[in-house]
Coordinates of C-alpha atoms (C1' of nucleotides) in Angstrom, one line a residue:
Chain A
M163 CA 214.1 -199.0 138.8
K164 CA 216.0 -202.3 138.3
N165 CA 217.4 -202.1 134.9
T166 CA 218.1 -204.9 132.4
D167 CA 218.9 -207.5 135.0
K168 CA 221.8 -209.7 134.0
P169 CA 221.1 -213.4 134.6
A170 CA 224.5 -214.1 136.1
V171 CA 225.1 -217.7 135.3
T172 CA 228.4 -218.9 136.8
L173 CA 230.1 -222.0 135.8
Q174 CA 229.5 -225.0 138.1
C175 CA 232.4 -227.3 138.9
A176 CA 232.0 -230.9 137.9
P177 CA 231.9 -233.2 140.9
V178 CA 234.5 -235.4 142.7
A179 CA 237.1 -238.0 141.7
P180 CA 240.7 -237.2 140.6
Y181 CA 241.7 -237.5 137.0
L182 CA 238.8 -239.4 135.6
P183 CA 238.2 -238.0 132.2
D184 CA 234.6 -237.2 131.3
T185 CA 233.0 -237.1 127.9
R186 CA 235.1 -234.1 126.9
G187 CA 238.3 -235.6 128.1
Q188 CA 238.5 -233.1 131.0
A189 CA 239.3 -234.4 134.5
F190 CA 236.7 -234.0 137.2
T191 CA 237.4 -231.5 139.9
R192 CA 236.8 -231.4 143.6
P193 CA 234.4 -228.5 144.1
G194 CA 235.7 -225.7 146.2
S195 CA 239.3 -226.6 145.6
G196 CA 241.8 -224.4 143.7
Q197 CA 241.3 -226.7 140.8
C198 CA 237.9 -225.2 140.2
M199 CA 239.4 -221.7 140.0
K200 CA 242.1 -222.9 137.7
R201 CA 239.7 -224.6 135.3
H202 CA 237.5 -221.6 135.3
S203 CA 240.3 -219.3 134.5
I204 CA 241.5 -221.6 131.8
L205 CA 238.1 -221.8 130.1
D206 CA 237.8 -218.0 130.5
A207 CA 241.2 -217.3 129.0
A208 CA 240.6 -219.8 126.3
A209 CA 237.3 -218.3 125.3
R210 CA 238.8 -214.9 125.1
T211 CA 241.9 -216.1 123.1
F212 CA 240.0 -218.3 120.7
C213 CA 237.6 -215.5 120.1
R214 CA 240.3 -213.0 119.5
D215 CA 242.7 -215.1 117.4
G216 CA 240.7 -218.0 116.2
F217 CA 241.3 -221.7 116.7
T218 CA 244.5 -222.1 114.7
G219 CA 245.7 -218.6 115.7
T220 CA 245.6 -219.5 119.4
S221 CA 248.5 -221.3 121.0
I222 CA 248.2 -223.3 124.2
D223 CA 251.1 -221.2 125.7
L224 CA 249.2 -218.0 125.1
I225 CA 246.1 -219.4 126.8
A226 CA 248.3 -220.6 129.7
A227 CA 249.9 -217.2 130.1
E228 CA 246.6 -215.4 129.9
A229 CA 245.0 -217.8 132.4
G230 CA 248.0 -217.5 134.7
V231 CA 248.7 -221.3 134.8
S232 CA 251.4 -223.4 133.3
R233 CA 250.9 -225.1 130.0
Q234 CA 251.0 -228.5 131.7
T235 CA 248.0 -227.7 133.8
I236 CA 246.0 -227.2 130.7
Y237 CA 247.0 -230.6 129.5
N238 CA 246.1 -232.0 132.9
H239 CA 242.6 -230.8 132.5
Y240 CA 242.0 -231.3 128.8
R241 CA 243.5 -233.9 126.6
D242 CA 244.4 -231.6 123.7
K243 CA 243.6 -228.3 122.0
E244 CA 240.5 -229.6 120.3
M245 CA 239.1 -231.0 123.6
L246 CA 239.7 -227.6 125.2
F247 CA 238.0 -225.9 122.4
G248 CA 235.1 -228.2 122.7
A249 CA 234.8 -227.5 126.4
V250 CA 234.9 -223.8 125.8
V251 CA 232.1 -224.1 123.2
D252 CA 230.0 -226.2 125.5
A253 CA 230.5 -223.7 128.4
V254 CA 229.6 -220.7 126.3
M255 CA 226.6 -222.4 124.8
E256 CA 225.3 -223.5 128.1
R257 CA 225.7 -220.0 129.6
T258 CA 224.1 -218.4 126.6
N259 CA 221.2 -220.8 126.6
A260 CA 220.5 -220.2 130.3
A261 CA 220.6 -216.4 129.7
L262 CA 218.3 -216.9 126.7
F263 CA 215.6 -218.6 128.6
A264 CA 215.8 -216.3 131.5
I265 CA 215.3 -213.4 129.1
L266 CA 212.5 -215.1 127.2
A267 CA 210.6 -215.3 130.4
T268 CA 210.5 -211.5 130.5
F269 CA 208.7 -211.2 127.1
P270 CA 205.8 -208.9 127.6
E271 CA 202.4 -210.5 128.1
K272 CA 200.2 -207.4 128.2
S273 CA 199.7 -205.2 125.2
D274 CA 199.6 -201.9 126.9
N275 CA 202.9 -200.0 126.5
L276 CA 204.0 -202.6 124.0
E277 CA 206.7 -200.4 122.4
A278 CA 208.5 -199.8 125.7
D279 CA 208.1 -203.4 126.9
L280 CA 209.4 -204.9 123.6
A281 CA 212.2 -202.5 123.5
L282 CA 213.3 -203.5 127.0
F283 CA 213.0 -207.1 126.0
A284 CA 215.1 -206.6 122.9
T285 CA 217.7 -204.6 124.9
R286 CA 218.0 -207.4 127.4
L287 CA 218.5 -209.8 124.5
G288 CA 221.2 -207.7 123.0
K289 CA 223.1 -207.0 126.2
N290 CA 223.0 -210.4 127.7
C291 CA 222.9 -212.7 124.8
M292 CA 223.6 -211.5 121.3
C293 CA 226.2 -208.8 121.8
N294 CA 228.0 -209.8 125.0
S295 CA 231.3 -211.7 125.0
D296 CA 229.6 -215.1 124.7
G297 CA 227.5 -213.9 121.8
E298 CA 230.6 -212.5 120.1
F299 CA 232.3 -215.8 120.6
L300 CA 229.6 -217.8 119.1
R301 CA 229.1 -215.4 116.2
K302 CA 232.8 -215.3 115.3
L303 CA 233.7 -218.9 115.9
I304 CA 230.7 -220.3 114.1
Q305 CA 231.7 -218.2 111.1
A306 CA 235.3 -219.2 111.3
E307 CA 235.2 -222.8 112.5
G308 CA 231.6 -223.8 111.9
E309 CA 232.4 -225.7 108.7
R310 CA 235.5 -227.3 110.1
Y311 CA 233.9 -228.6 113.3
P312 CA 230.2 -229.1 112.2
E313 CA 229.4 -231.4 115.1
L314 CA 230.6 -228.9 117.7
F315 CA 228.1 -226.2 116.7
Q316 CA 225.3 -228.4 115.3
I317 CA 223.7 -228.3 118.8
W318 CA 223.9 -224.6 118.7
R319 CA 222.6 -224.3 115.2
E320 CA 219.6 -226.4 116.2
N321 CA 219.1 -225.1 119.7
G322 CA 220.4 -221.6 119.6
P323 CA 218.9 -219.1 117.2
A324 CA 216.2 -221.5 116.0
K325 CA 214.9 -221.9 119.5
V326 CA 215.0 -218.2 120.2
G327 CA 213.1 -217.7 116.9
S328 CA 210.4 -220.1 117.6
A329 CA 210.1 -219.1 121.3
I330 CA 209.7 -215.5 120.2
A331 CA 207.3 -216.6 117.5
A332 CA 205.1 -218.3 120.1
R333 CA 205.0 -215.2 122.2
L334 CA 204.3 -212.9 119.2
A335 CA 201.5 -215.3 118.2
R336 CA 200.0 -214.9 121.7
L337 CA 200.1 -211.1 121.4
A338 CA 198.5 -211.5 117.9
H339 CA 195.8 -213.7 119.4
G340 CA 195.2 -211.1 122.0
G341 CA 194.5 -208.6 119.3
A342 CA 197.5 -206.4 119.7
L343 CA 199.4 -207.6 116.6
D344 CA 198.5 -208.6 113.1
I345 CA 200.8 -211.4 112.2
D346 CA 200.4 -214.1 109.5
D347 CA 203.5 -216.0 110.0
P348 CA 204.8 -215.8 113.5
D349 CA 208.1 -217.5 112.7
L350 CA 208.9 -215.1 110.0
A351 CA 207.8 -212.2 112.2
A352 CA 210.1 -213.4 114.9
R353 CA 213.1 -213.5 112.5
Q354 CA 212.3 -210.1 111.3
F355 CA 211.9 -208.8 114.9
L356 CA 215.4 -210.1 115.7
A357 CA 216.7 -208.6 112.5
L358 CA 215.2 -205.3 113.1
V359 CA 216.3 -204.8 116.7
T360 CA 219.9 -205.6 115.6
A361 CA 219.7 -203.6 112.4
D362 CA 221.7 -200.7 113.6
M363 CA 224.5 -202.9 114.7
N364 CA 225.4 -204.5 111.4
F365 CA 225.4 -201.7 108.9
C366 CA 227.0 -198.7 110.4
G367 CA 230.6 -199.3 109.8
M368 CA 231.2 -201.4 112.9
Q369 CA 231.2 -204.9 111.5
G370 CA 232.2 -207.6 113.9
E371 CA 232.7 -205.3 116.9
K372 CA 230.7 -205.3 120.1
P373 CA 228.3 -202.4 120.1
T374 CA 228.1 -200.1 123.1
E375 CA 225.2 -200.4 125.6
K376 CA 223.8 -197.2 124.2
Q377 CA 223.9 -198.5 120.7
I378 CA 222.1 -201.6 121.7
E379 CA 219.3 -199.6 123.4
T380 CA 218.9 -197.3 120.4
S381 CA 218.9 -200.1 117.9
A382 CA 216.4 -202.0 120.0
L383 CA 214.0 -199.1 120.2
N384 CA 214.3 -198.2 116.5
G385 CA 213.8 -201.8 115.6
V386 CA 210.7 -202.2 117.8
R387 CA 209.2 -199.0 116.5
T388 CA 209.4 -200.2 112.9
F389 CA 208.3 -203.7 113.9
L390 CA 205.2 -202.2 115.4
R391 CA 204.6 -199.9 112.4
A392 CA 204.4 -203.1 110.4
F393 CA 202.5 -205.4 112.7
A394 CA 200.7 -203.4 115.4
I395 CA 197.0 -203.1 115.0
R396 CA 196.0 -199.5 115.3
K397 CA 192.9 -198.8 117.3
A398 CA 190.0 -198.5 114.8
S399 CA 188.8 -195.3 116.5
S400 CA 192.0 -193.4 116.0
A401 CA 193.2 -195.1 112.9
R402 CA 192.9 -192.1 110.6
A403 CA 194.5 -189.8 113.2
D404 CA 197.4 -192.2 113.7
M405 CA 198.1 -192.5 110.0
A406 CA 198.0 -188.7 109.6
L407 CA 200.2 -188.3 112.6
S408 CA 202.8 -190.9 111.5
R409 CA 202.9 -189.3 108.0
S410 CA 203.2 -185.8 109.2
S411 CA 207.0 -185.8 109.7
A412 CA 207.9 -187.2 106.3
Chain B
M78 CA 213.0 -212.1 80.7
K79 CA 216.5 -211.3 81.7
N80 CA 216.8 -212.3 85.3
T81 CA 219.0 -210.8 88.1
D82 CA 221.8 -209.8 85.8
K83 CA 225.2 -210.4 87.3
P84 CA 227.5 -207.5 86.8
A85 CA 230.5 -209.6 85.8
V86 CA 233.5 -207.7 86.9
T87 CA 236.7 -209.5 86.0
L88 CA 240.0 -208.7 87.4
Q89 CA 242.2 -206.5 85.2
C90 CA 245.9 -207.2 84.9
A91 CA 248.2 -204.5 86.1
P92 CA 250.3 -203.0 83.3
V93 CA 253.9 -203.6 82.1
A94 CA 257.3 -203.8 83.6
P95 CA 258.8 -207.0 85.0
Y96 CA 259.3 -207.3 88.8
L97 CA 258.7 -203.8 89.9
P98 CA 256.8 -204.0 93.1
D99 CA 253.7 -201.8 93.4
T100 CA 252.1 -200.5 96.6
R101 CA 251.1 -204.0 97.7
G102 CA 254.5 -205.5 97.0
Q103 CA 253.2 -207.4 94.1
A104 CA 255.2 -207.4 90.8
F105 CA 253.5 -205.9 87.8
T106 CA 252.5 -208.2 85.0
R107 CA 252.7 -208.1 81.3
P108 CA 249.0 -208.2 80.3
G109 CA 248.0 -211.1 78.2
S110 CA 250.9 -213.2 79.2
G111 CA 250.6 -216.4 81.3
Q112 CA 251.6 -214.3 84.3
C113 CA 248.2 -212.8 84.4
M114 CA 246.5 -216.1 84.5
K115 CA 248.9 -217.2 87.3
R116 CA 248.3 -214.2 89.3
H117 CA 244.6 -214.4 88.9
S118 CA 244.5 -218.1 89.9
I119 CA 246.7 -217.3 92.9
L120 CA 244.4 -214.5 94.1
D121 CA 241.4 -216.8 93.4
A122 CA 242.8 -219.7 95.3
A123 CA 244.1 -217.5 98.1
A124 CA 240.6 -215.9 98.5
R125 CA 239.0 -219.3 98.7
T126 CA 241.6 -220.7 101.1
F127 CA 241.7 -217.7 103.4
C128 CA 238.0 -217.7 103.5
R129 CA 237.8 -221.4 104.4
D130 CA 240.7 -221.6 106.8
G131 CA 241.3 -218.1 108.0
F132 CA 244.6 -216.2 107.7
T133 CA 246.7 -218.3 110.2
G134 CA 245.0 -221.5 109.2
T135 CA 246.1 -221.0 105.6
S136 CA 249.5 -222.1 104.4
I137 CA 251.3 -220.8 101.4
D138 CA 251.8 -224.3 100.2
L139 CA 248.1 -225.0 100.3
I140 CA 247.3 -221.9 98.3
A141 CA 250.0 -222.9 95.8
A142 CA 248.6 -226.3 95.4
E143 CA 245.1 -225.0 95.0
A144 CA 246.2 -222.4 92.5
G145 CA 248.2 -225.0 90.6
V146 CA 251.5 -223.0 90.9
S147 CA 254.6 -223.6 92.8
R148 CA 255.2 -221.9 96.1
Q149 CA 258.0 -219.9 94.8
T150 CA 255.8 -218.3 92.1
I151 CA 253.6 -216.9 94.9
Y152 CA 256.7 -215.4 96.5
N153 CA 257.7 -214.0 93.1
H154 CA 254.4 -212.0 92.9
Y155 CA 253.8 -211.1 96.6
R156 CA 256.5 -210.3 99.1
D157 CA 255.0 -212.4 101.9
K158 CA 251.8 -213.8 103.3
E159 CA 250.5 -210.6 104.6
M160 CA 251.0 -208.8 101.3
L161 CA 249.2 -211.6 99.5
F162 CA 246.3 -211.3 102.0
G163 CA 246.2 -207.6 101.5
A164 CA 246.1 -208.1 97.7
V165 CA 243.2 -210.5 98.1
V166 CA 241.3 -208.2 100.3
D167 CA 241.8 -205.3 97.8
A168 CA 240.7 -207.4 94.9
V169 CA 237.6 -208.7 96.7
M170 CA 236.6 -205.2 97.9
E171 CA 237.1 -203.7 94.5
R172 CA 234.9 -206.4 92.9
T173 CA 232.3 -206.0 95.5
N174 CA 232.3 -202.3 95.3
A175 CA 231.8 -202.4 91.5
A176 CA 229.0 -204.9 91.9
L177 CA 227.4 -202.7 94.5
F178 CA 227.2 -199.6 92.4
A179 CA 226.0 -201.5 89.4
I180 CA 223.2 -202.9 91.5
L181 CA 222.4 -199.5 93.2
A182 CA 221.8 -198.2 89.7
T183 CA 218.8 -200.6 89.4
F184 CA 217.0 -199.2 92.5
P185 CA 213.4 -198.6 91.4
E186 CA 212.5 -195.0 90.5
K187 CA 208.8 -195.4 90.0
S188 CA 206.5 -196.3 92.8
D189 CA 204.1 -198.6 90.9
N190 CA 204.7 -202.2 91.6
L191 CA 207.1 -201.2 94.4
E192 CA 207.0 -204.5 96.1
A193 CA 208.2 -206.5 93.2
D194 CA 210.7 -204.0 92.2
L195 CA 212.2 -203.7 95.6
A196 CA 212.2 -207.4 96.0
L197 CA 214.1 -207.8 92.7
F198 CA 216.6 -205.1 93.9
A199 CA 217.1 -206.9 97.2
T200 CA 217.5 -210.2 95.5
R201 CA 220.2 -208.8 93.2
L202 CA 222.0 -207.3 96.2
G203 CA 221.9 -210.7 98.0
K204 CA 223.0 -212.8 95.1
N205 CA 225.7 -210.6 93.7
C206 CA 227.0 -208.8 96.8
M207 CA 226.1 -209.9 100.2
C208 CA 225.8 -213.6 99.9
N209 CA 228.2 -214.6 97.1
S210 CA 231.7 -215.7 97.6
D211 CA 233.1 -212.2 97.9
G212 CA 230.4 -211.3 100.4
E213 CA 231.2 -214.4 102.4
F214 CA 234.9 -213.6 102.3
L215 CA 234.4 -210.1 103.6
R216 CA 231.9 -211.2 106.3
K217 CA 234.1 -214.0 107.6
L218 CA 237.4 -212.3 107.4
I219 CA 236.3 -209.0 108.9
Q220 CA 234.9 -210.9 111.8
A221 CA 238.0 -213.0 112.1
E222 CA 240.9 -210.7 111.2
G223 CA 239.2 -207.3 111.4
E224 CA 240.7 -206.4 114.7
R225 CA 244.1 -207.8 113.9
Y226 CA 244.4 -205.8 110.6
P227 CA 242.3 -202.8 111.2
E228 CA 243.9 -200.8 108.4
L229 CA 243.1 -203.5 105.9
F230 CA 239.4 -203.3 106.4
Q231 CA 239.0 -199.7 107.4
I232 CA 238.4 -198.8 103.8
W233 CA 235.7 -201.3 103.6
R234 CA 234.2 -200.3 106.9
E235 CA 234.0 -196.8 105.7
N236 CA 233.2 -197.4 102.0
G237 CA 231.3 -200.7 102.1
P238 CA 228.2 -201.1 104.2
A239 CA 228.1 -197.4 105.1
K240 CA 228.0 -196.4 101.5
V241 CA 225.3 -198.9 100.6
G242 CA 223.4 -197.7 103.5
S243 CA 223.5 -194.0 102.6
A244 CA 223.0 -194.8 98.9
I245 CA 219.9 -196.7 99.6
A246 CA 218.8 -194.0 102.1
A247 CA 219.0 -191.4 99.4
R248 CA 216.9 -193.5 97.1
L249 CA 214.4 -194.3 99.8
A250 CA 214.2 -190.6 100.5
R251 CA 213.4 -190.0 96.9
L252 CA 210.6 -192.5 97.0
A253 CA 209.3 -190.9 100.1
H254 CA 209.5 -187.4 98.5
G255 CA 207.5 -188.9 95.6
G256 CA 204.8 -189.8 98.1
A257 CA 205.2 -193.6 98.0
L258 CA 206.8 -194.0 101.4
D259 CA 206.5 -192.5 104.8
I260 CA 210.0 -192.2 106.2
D261 CA 211.3 -190.0 108.9
D262 CA 215.0 -191.1 109.0
P263 CA 216.1 -192.5 105.6
D264 CA 219.4 -193.8 107.0
L265 CA 217.7 -195.8 109.7
A266 CA 215.1 -197.0 107.1
A267 CA 217.9 -198.1 104.8
R268 CA 219.6 -200.1 107.6
Q269 CA 216.3 -201.7 108.5
F270 CA 215.6 -202.5 104.9
L271 CA 218.9 -204.3 104.6
A272 CA 218.3 -206.1 107.9
L273 CA 214.8 -207.2 106.8
V274 CA 215.7 -208.5 103.4
T275 CA 218.5 -210.6 105.0
A276 CA 216.5 -211.6 108.1
D277 CA 215.7 -215.1 107.0
M278 CA 219.3 -215.8 106.4
N279 CA 220.7 -215.2 109.9
F280 CA 218.2 -216.9 112.2
C281 CA 217.2 -220.2 110.7
G282 CA 220.0 -222.4 111.9
M283 CA 222.3 -221.7 109.0
Q284 CA 224.7 -219.3 110.5
G285 CA 227.8 -218.5 108.5
E286 CA 226.8 -220.5 105.5
K287 CA 225.9 -219.2 102.0
P288 CA 222.1 -219.3 101.5
T289 CA 220.7 -220.8 98.3
E290 CA 219.3 -218.6 95.6
K291 CA 215.8 -219.6 96.5
Q292 CA 216.4 -218.6 100.1
I293 CA 217.7 -215.2 99.0
E294 CA 214.7 -214.6 96.9
T295 CA 212.3 -215.6 99.6
S296 CA 214.1 -213.6 102.3
A297 CA 214.1 -210.6 100.0
L298 CA 210.4 -210.8 99.2
N299 CA 209.5 -211.4 102.9
G300 CA 211.7 -208.5 104.0
V301 CA 210.3 -206.1 101.4
R302 CA 206.7 -207.0 102.3
T303 CA 207.3 -206.2 106.0
F304 CA 209.3 -203.0 105.0
L305 CA 206.4 -201.8 103.0
R306 CA 203.9 -202.7 105.7
A307 CA 205.9 -200.4 107.9
F308 CA 206.7 -197.6 105.5
A309 CA 204.4 -197.7 102.5
I310 CA 201.7 -195.0 102.3
R311 CA 198.4 -196.8 101.6
K312 CA 196.2 -195.0 99.1
A313 CA 193.7 -193.0 101.1
S314 CA 190.8 -194.2 99.1
S315 CA 191.4 -197.9 99.7
A316 CA 193.0 -197.6 103.1
R317 CA 190.3 -199.3 105.1
A318 CA 190.0 -202.1 102.5
D319 CA 193.8 -202.6 102.5
M320 CA 193.9 -202.8 106.3
A321 CA 191.1 -205.3 106.4
L322 CA 192.7 -207.4 103.7
S323 CA 196.1 -207.4 105.4
R324 CA 194.6 -208.4 108.6
S325 CA 192.3 -211.1 107.2
S326 CA 194.8 -213.9 107.2
A327 CA 196.0 -213.6 110.8
Chain C
dG7 C1' 253.4 -231.8 160.1
dT8 C1' 252.3 -235.3 157.0
dC9 C1' 250.9 -237.0 152.8
dA10 C1' 248.7 -237.2 148.5
dA11 C1' 247.1 -234.5 144.9
dT12 C1' 248.2 -230.8 142.0
dT13 C1' 250.9 -227.5 139.8
dT14 C1' 255.0 -225.8 137.8
dA15 C1' 259.1 -225.0 134.8
dG16 C1' 261.9 -226.8 131.7
dA17 C1' 263.6 -230.0 128.5
dC18 C1' 262.4 -232.8 124.7
dA19 C1' 261.1 -234.9 120.0
dC20 C1' 258.2 -234.0 116.4
dT21 C1' 255.8 -231.6 113.0
dA22 C1' 254.4 -227.6 110.3
dT23 C1' 255.3 -223.3 108.3
dT24 C1' 257.8 -219.4 106.6
dG25 C1' 260.7 -217.3 103.5
dT26 C1' 265.3 -217.8 100.9
dC27 C1' 268.2 -219.9 97.6
dT28 C1' 269.6 -222.7 93.8
dA29 C1' 269.8 -224.9 89.4
dA30 C1' 267.0 -226.9 86.0
dA31 C1' 262.9 -226.6 83.1
dT32 C1' 259.5 -224.0 80.6
dC33 C1' 257.5 -220.3 78.2
dG34 C1' 257.0 -216.5 74.8
dT35 C1' 258.8 -213.6 71.6
dC36 C1' 261.7 -212.5 68.0
Chain D
dG162 C1' 266.2 -222.0 67.3
dA163 C1' 267.9 -218.3 70.5
dC164 C1' 267.3 -215.6 74.4
dG165 C1' 265.5 -213.4 78.3
dA166 C1' 261.9 -213.8 81.5
dT167 C1' 259.3 -216.8 84.3
dT168 C1' 258.2 -221.0 86.6
dT169 C1' 259.4 -225.0 89.0
dA170 C1' 261.0 -228.5 92.4
dG171 C1' 263.7 -229.2 96.0
dA172 C1' 266.8 -228.2 99.7
dC173 C1' 267.5 -225.2 103.4
dA174 C1' 267.7 -222.6 108.0
dA175 C1' 264.8 -220.5 111.2
dT176 C1' 260.9 -220.2 113.9
dA177 C1' 256.8 -221.7 116.3
dG178 C1' 253.6 -224.9 118.0
dT179 C1' 252.0 -229.5 119.9
dG180 C1' 252.0 -232.9 123.2
dT181 C1' 255.0 -235.8 126.5
dC182 C1' 258.0 -236.4 130.2
dT183 C1' 260.4 -235.4 134.4
dA184 C1' 261.6 -233.7 138.9
dA185 C1' 260.9 -230.2 142.0
dA186 C1' 257.6 -227.0 144.2
dT187 C1' 253.2 -226.0 146.0
dT188 C1' 248.8 -226.8 147.8
dG189 C1' 245.2 -228.4 150.8
dA190 C1' 243.0 -231.7 153.9
dC191 C1' 243.6 -234.3 157.9

DNA sequence: GTCAATTTAGACACTATTGTCTAAATCGTC
DNA sequence: GACGATTTAGACAATAGTGTCTAAATTGAC
């Protein structure tokens, strides 16, 4: 059984030409050279450090040390700290977006075994999008620096959660049209779906920390169950039996 | 009609004695004197500034300017930046806790008109606890500095959301026992209740910003409706009619 | 091995911030 | 108005960070 497959999106190197700054002020890189490694490890270390210590709390020297390069190398690739930060944000958003659409493609089409299928979908979403390092980065940094650098995250605000929401809404509407769900407002239902499957993560004393894989799975299943209690259409034949059953353990 | 009453908790001045540092390193203050005002405006400005710019991004000079006092006055009251930060966190947590319990007391007891009552309760919670300035402070700062200063927020992690959760769980269990709700796991239901009534706030492109009052109300009502769809026990007599009705608009 | 590109370590000027210290000004109470 | 407590503005040393510059070392392709 292949489990929640991680859409491994690795960073591509920008093409050719030495020291020509692109839109973000970073120099292009000959692919395959050591430069690519360096740049990757810089972006990686910067993401980790910015996420841990915030923008102002992070020093270039710290990033350099953590990336295993000299400070000057960072300045060779990125004009200044803000440009580096922008590049990190871009990279993380691109990765997360790619993961997002890969996962959206796995949304269940058939309505048999809906609980298990939706739970698997929600688990994938949690593990590879909302609760991994990239998700943590976006969550923390948007909270912390979103107001100071509105233009940086505007793209994400518009394309990130909103797009997941409407994408899930469309797929929920499809299930509703197929007779499996009873949904008035698909957009609202999508938001509530996302809220429910992450419910356990936000209110159990572990604010702002990454949940474990187990916690993600449990939260997803719990959320899907309640979501289906609210929106699933029970078969008319066994409606009374279902209701009696579901009420029995109260 | 008195609307969502705000439990106005104002900061009390610590008693007596000049320049004796208390546990947080802050000097006590003669109540009623100008000192109290100063200290209050320092804490106030510090909360705003820390929330806006983060701990490292905030300078004492900025706080002093925003509070309308000299920098030295701040150092007279608080030993250093960390102590000031700790005092702010304490004050915000105390205020939020007080608001929390005031609001918890308004949780509906009777099960007639449950939707409206729960929506009002959730609205109060949003407006006076989770989405006001104090809520924003705790949310942002725990995300940003929670890992760096674990001991500061540990109290909140244990006493804040967890306590709301179990308090609401107890009240939901009571409603369930009274026959209004069908709930297996009250703690889970409480977390999902909180997640649902704040669902609209997190996934509509406005991450990390304070929602408007209108948004809070709408989100609360939407969330409560779905919560009740999942957990309310429909009267047996009108069950079929209810189900037909709720499905009619899909 | 050569050569150009790249990286490195270190020095550097500059700015910002912290926390201390002082002497003068202000406040509040009697 | 006197007096003690408090606040204030400013100077101050110490530290940390940014971004630039250099010369030497390293890399990688041919």
